């Protein structure tokens, strides 16, 4: 899914790095086509090629006041080239193309898992990333597989309910407000939801409390029976949904125009509309919330791994994290972005930055896989989720 960008315009070592093809290892060893443990960051190769969401690598083009790429280039002499992607599938296709050699990607969870499984992402050495241990520990664990680290946390967010208090009374406290067939009819087709197969996990989270007989434990690891039940919830909900939003601005426009009075959003939406004086309120449902984390990953065919490591150091530093958070309307992975008056207290509270009690309860997304863990392989994969999603929305 695409991430918000341009917020100010709306409201004022035991892991590997690759030395691939004609590239150098991060330690500076020229070994063609081999995997080497990166113990040091070698001299930058002079270039860096990235795949990213719009707004994740700003160089002053969108707004001359918003630029964290140019200072990086000046400091490292790594010239940055970015291929912006519009969808998760486009990201996956770009990184999987054997003729392309992107150094890194700002991967959402549904892309990250597929890249790891397809060996299109290389493990990184977190000891070479300054302040890695400052990043939220729950986020760090999202991309650790078999004791190897495949990504560095960048930004994150949660999926919550937003509603218009003037219309929706009493205030909703449960996902049943949008998933229960009887309750959702009260809003006369003025409901919005995320346009993503991973929305099935929100229905699963609701069903975990609603129907204990389904025995749902992980909302992103569902058996066929559990997935079918979640898809049925969305199919029954479909007639009452005004729209499914892909770009965050679509959700904002729906509430601002009055076309929507309740729906699934991010803290970003509540923040923007509240500052604009709109009648909205956000709520964390009693069943809990799902969440997402975007992480920077090292490409399997990286041509400039040393520059990529320097980028990882740069993009997770507190000062850059502050800029990214303010521009994109997201929670920074580094809580230090809220220290020393970098981010305003109100921002950090709204986005739950460093809130251990909150983050620990978020069910973070991961790519659905047939491997359920614990030796079980009776779960459904992402392709199954995509089919179920498309069928539910017919």
XYZ file of N, CA and C in Angstrom, residues 145-252:
324
model
N 14.997 -13.443 10.808
C 14.633 -14.792 10.401
C 15.818 -15.726 10.613
N 15.600 -16.770 11.387
C 16.651 -17.767 11.632
C 17.960 -17.082 12.036
N 17.836 -16.137 12.975
C 18.962 -15.406 13.551
C 19.666 -14.503 12.541
N 19.045 -14.247 11.407
C 19.593 -13.315 10.438
C 18.662 -12.108 10.338
N 19.254 -10.958 10.195
C 18.487 -9.715 10.111
C 18.369 -9.304 8.656
N 17.140 -9.143 8.182
C 16.908 -8.841 6.774
C 16.438 -7.416 6.519
N 16.339 -6.605 7.534
C 15.902 -5.248 7.283
C 16.115 -4.364 8.497
N 16.199 -3.075 8.231
C 16.353 -2.087 9.294
C 15.056 -1.297 9.397
N 14.372 -1.313 10.548
C 13.109 -0.587 10.702
C 13.248 0.880 10.323
N 12.234 1.373 9.624
C 12.257 2.753 9.129
C 11.109 3.556 9.748
N 9.876 3.198 9.410
C 8.700 3.875 9.965
C 7.610 2.840 10.192
N 6.597 3.211 10.970
C 5.531 2.260 11.253
C 4.222 3.000 11.529
N 3.152 2.234 11.583
C 1.851 2.800 11.896
C 0.878 1.702 12.278
N -0.275 2.086 12.769
C -1.313 1.136 13.186
C -2.603 1.440 12.453
N -3.443 0.436 12.336
C -4.748 0.571 11.703
C -5.807 0.703 12.791
N -6.539 1.797 12.784
C -7.512 2.037 13.832
C -8.825 2.519 13.229
N -9.803 2.714 14.076
C -11.095 3.236 13.637
C -11.115 4.754 13.776
N -11.695 5.410 12.783
C -11.961 6.839 12.882
C -13.440 7.052 12.575
N -14.051 7.992 13.269
C -15.476 8.222 13.068
C -15.818 9.689 13.283
N -16.994 10.075 12.830
C -17.513 11.425 13.018
C -18.430 11.405 14.236
N -18.019 12.019 15.357
C -18.817 11.978 16.584
C -20.207 12.613 16.437
N -20.381 13.472 15.452
C -21.684 14.100 15.250
C -22.698 13.138 14.642
N -22.177 12.120 13.971
C -23.051 11.165 13.284
C -23.067 9.811 13.971
N -21.897 9.347 14.370
C -21.773 8.005 14.953
C -21.911 8.105 16.463
N -23.061 7.706 16.957
C -23.347 7.739 18.395
C -24.105 6.473 18.783
N -23.710 5.861 19.899
C -22.589 6.217 20.771
C -21.246 5.937 20.096
N -20.188 6.404 20.724
C -18.856 6.207 20.163
C -18.543 4.720 20.052
N -18.039 4.272 18.924
C -17.706 2.848 18.763
C -16.517 2.459 19.633
N -16.538 1.234 20.093
C -15.429 0.715 20.904
C -14.874 -0.589 20.344
N -15.520 -1.120 19.305
C -15.171 -2.440 18.780
C -15.147 -2.409 17.255
N -14.393 -3.352 16.685
C -14.412 -3.518 15.234
C -15.781 -3.952 14.733
N -16.636 -4.374 15.637
C -17.988 -4.772 15.231
C -18.732 -3.612 14.571
N -18.323 -2.379 14.868
C -18.981 -1.216 14.271
C -18.917 -1.249 12.749
N -17.851 -1.846 12.199
C -17.737 -1.919 10.745
C -17.809 -3.347 10.210
N -17.689 -4.343 11.072
C -17.691 -5.723 10.604
C -18.973 -6.486 10.922
N -19.693 -6.106 11.950
C -20.939 -6.789 12.270
C -22.004 -6.348 11.269
N -22.675 -7.281 10.576
C -23.643 -6.916 9.533
C -24.763 -6.009 10.023
N -25.240 -6.232 11.226
C -26.327 -5.407 11.748
C -25.840 -4.008 12.105
N -24.635 -3.925 12.698
C -24.117 -2.626 13.126
C -23.711 -1.748 11.955
N -23.072 -2.326 10.957
C -22.536 -1.521 9.868
C -23.642 -0.921 9.002
N -24.818 -1.513 9.033
C -25.937 -0.970 8.269
C -26.373 0.392 8.783
N -26.036 0.702 10.023
C -26.435 1.988 10.607
C -25.795 3.179 9.908
N -24.733 2.926 9.119
C -23.993 4.035 8.539
C -24.277 4.226 7.058
N -25.305 3.547 6.551
C -25.835 3.820 5.218
C -24.822 3.949 4.101
N -23.879 3.026 4.025
C -22.911 3.060 2.939
C -21.883 4.153 3.059
N -21.637 4.642 4.259
C -20.654 5.722 4.468
C -19.454 5.191 5.259
N -18.987 4.013 4.847
C -17.859 3.339 5.484
C -16.695 3.298 4.501
N -15.467 3.484 4.990
C -14.282 3.311 4.149
C -13.363 2.279 4.791
N -12.626 1.556 3.947
C -11.684 0.538 4.395
C -10.431 0.604 3.538
N -9.335 0.047 4.060
C -8.083 -0.015 3.287
C -8.239 -0.941 2.091
N -7.638 -0.570 0.980
C -7.653 -1.391 -0.215
C -6.408 -2.270 -0.219
N -6.471 -3.360 0.517
C -5.328 -4.267 0.626
C -5.803 -5.641 1.071
N -5.248 -6.713 0.493
C -5.581 -8.054 0.987
C -5.301 -8.220 2.472
N -4.361 -7.438 3.018
C -4.035 -7.559 4.438
C -5.165 -7.055 5.330
N -6.172 -6.398 4.745
C -7.346 -6.010 5.523
C -8.075 -7.241 6.053
N -7.858 -8.380 5.421
C -8.416 -9.634 5.935
C -7.948 -9.898 7.365
N -6.765 -9.433 7.707
C -6.250 -9.640 9.070
C -7.073 -8.863 10.085
N -7.595 -7.696 9.695
C -8.429 -6.926 10.616
C -9.735 -7.664 10.887
N -10.280 -8.282 9.844
C -11.477 -9.106 10.032
C -11.157 -10.311 10.905
N -9.954 -10.886 10.725
C -9.552 -12.028 11.545
C -9.382 -11.625 13.002
N -8.860 -10.428 13.230
C -8.693 -9.933 14.598
C -10.062 -9.791 15.264
N -11.025 -9.312 14.512
C -12.399 -9.195 15.009
C -12.979 -10.577 15.324
N -12.750 -11.530 14.419
C -13.293 -12.878 14.605
C -12.617 -13.619 15.757
N -11.382 -13.268 16.062
C -10.676 -13.937 17.156
C -11.445 -13.795 18.464
N -12.077 -12.636 18.652
C -12.897 -12.428 19.843
C -14.342 -12.844 19.617
N -14.823 -12.629 18.404
C -16.233 -12.886 18.082
C -16.554 -14.374 18.024
N -15.625 -15.165 17.468
C -15.872 -16.601 17.275
C -14.653 -17.397 17.726
N -14.540 -17.662 19.038
C -13.384 -18.394 19.565
C -13.223 -19.783 18.959
N -14.314 -20.359 18.419
C -14.227 -21.701 17.846
C -13.305 -21.752 16.636
N -13.038 -20.602 16.028
C -12.128 -20.561 14.884
C -10.672 -20.741 15.320
N -10.394 -20.518 16.602
C -9.058 -20.727 17.164
C -7.997 -19.905 16.424
N -8.294 -18.632 16.193
C -7.338 -17.742 15.539
C -6.348 -17.226 16.576
N -5.077 -17.423 16.318
C -4.041 -16.907 17.214
C -3.282 -15.755 16.563
N -2.804 -15.969 15.348
C -2.091 -14.938 14.602
C -2.980 -14.504 13.443
N -3.363 -13.224 13.439
C -4.272 -12.717 12.407
C -3.675 -12.778 11.012
N -2.351 -12.962 10.901
C -1.696 -13.038 9.596
C -1.274 -14.462 9.229
N -1.585 -15.415 10.073
C -1.324 -16.825 9.778
C -2.650 -17.560 9.929
N -3.363 -17.687 8.824
C -4.717 -18.234 8.851
C -4.808 -19.532 8.055
N -5.502 -20.506 8.629
C -5.808 -21.727 7.896
C -6.874 -21.397 6.849
N -7.162 -22.340 5.967
C -8.178 -22.106 4.954
C -9.527 -21.774 5.583
N -9.897 -22.481 6.618
C -11.178 -22.226 7.282
C -11.208 -20.826 7.884
N -10.126 -20.429 8.508
C -10.068 -19.108 9.127
C -10.082 -18.005 8.069
N -9.345 -18.210 6.987
C -9.317 -17.218 5.917
C -10.695 -17.073 5.282
N -11.366 -18.181 5.057
C -12.707 -18.128 4.471
C -13.672 -17.368 5.378
N -13.517 -17.551 6.687
C -14.398 -16.850 7.630
C -14.140 -15.345 7.581
N -12.873 -14.943 7.502
C -12.539 -13.524 7.418
C -13.049 -12.932 6.109
N -12.911 -13.682 5.028
C -13.387 -13.211 3.727
C -14.901 -13.056 3.724
N -15.599 -13.929 4.426
C -17.055 -13.834 4.512
C -17.481 -12.560 5.233
N -16.726 -12.181 6.269
C -17.007 -10.934 6.982
C -16.918 -9.747 6.022
N -15.881 -9.727 5.192
C -15.700 -8.625 4.257
C -16.740 -8.645 3.142
N -17.139 -9.841 2.718
C -18.174 -9.940 1.679
C -19.510 -9.402 2.187
N -19.836 -9.696 3.434
C -21.079 -9.191 4.015
C -21.016 -7.686 4.239
N -19.820 -7.183 4.491
C -19.631 -5.758 4.721
C -19.681 -4.960 3.419
N -19.322 -5.574 2.316
C -19.111 -4.899 1.047
C -20.222 -3.925 0.650
N -21.510 -4.252 0.751
C -22.553 -3.317 0.309
C -22.577 -2.001 1.077
N -21.990 -1.986 2.262
C -22.026 -0.780 3.096
C -20.762 0.075 2.957
N -19.807 -0.373 2.151
C -18.539 0.348 2.004
C -18.632 1.342 0.856
N -18.403 2.604 1.175
C -18.418 3.645 0.154
C -17.223 3.518 -0.770
N -16.043 3.287 -0.190
C -14.836 3.166 -1.004
C -13.740 2.467 -0.221
N -12.805 1.900 -0.967
C -11.595 1.301 -0.411
C -10.437 2.209 -0.807
N -9.719 2.724 0.195
C -8.678 3.704 -0.107
C -7.306 3.065 -0.265
N -6.623 3.525 -1.296
C -5.253 3.086 -1.542
C -4.282 4.176 -1.117
N -4.503 5.379 -1.613
C -3.667 6.503 -1.198
C -4.317 7.190 0.000
N -3.543 7.545 1.014
C -4.108 8.154 2.223
C -4.973 9.379 1.968
N -4.662 10.162 0.935
C -5.462 11.343 0.663
C -6.899 10.987 0.296
N -7.106 9.785 -0.246
C -8.465 9.367 -0.591
C -9.334 9.253 0.657
N -8.755 8.720 1.729
C -9.504 8.598 2.985
C -9.800 9.970 3.576
N -8.835 10.871 3.489
C -9.036 12.224 3.994
C -10.166 12.908 3.249
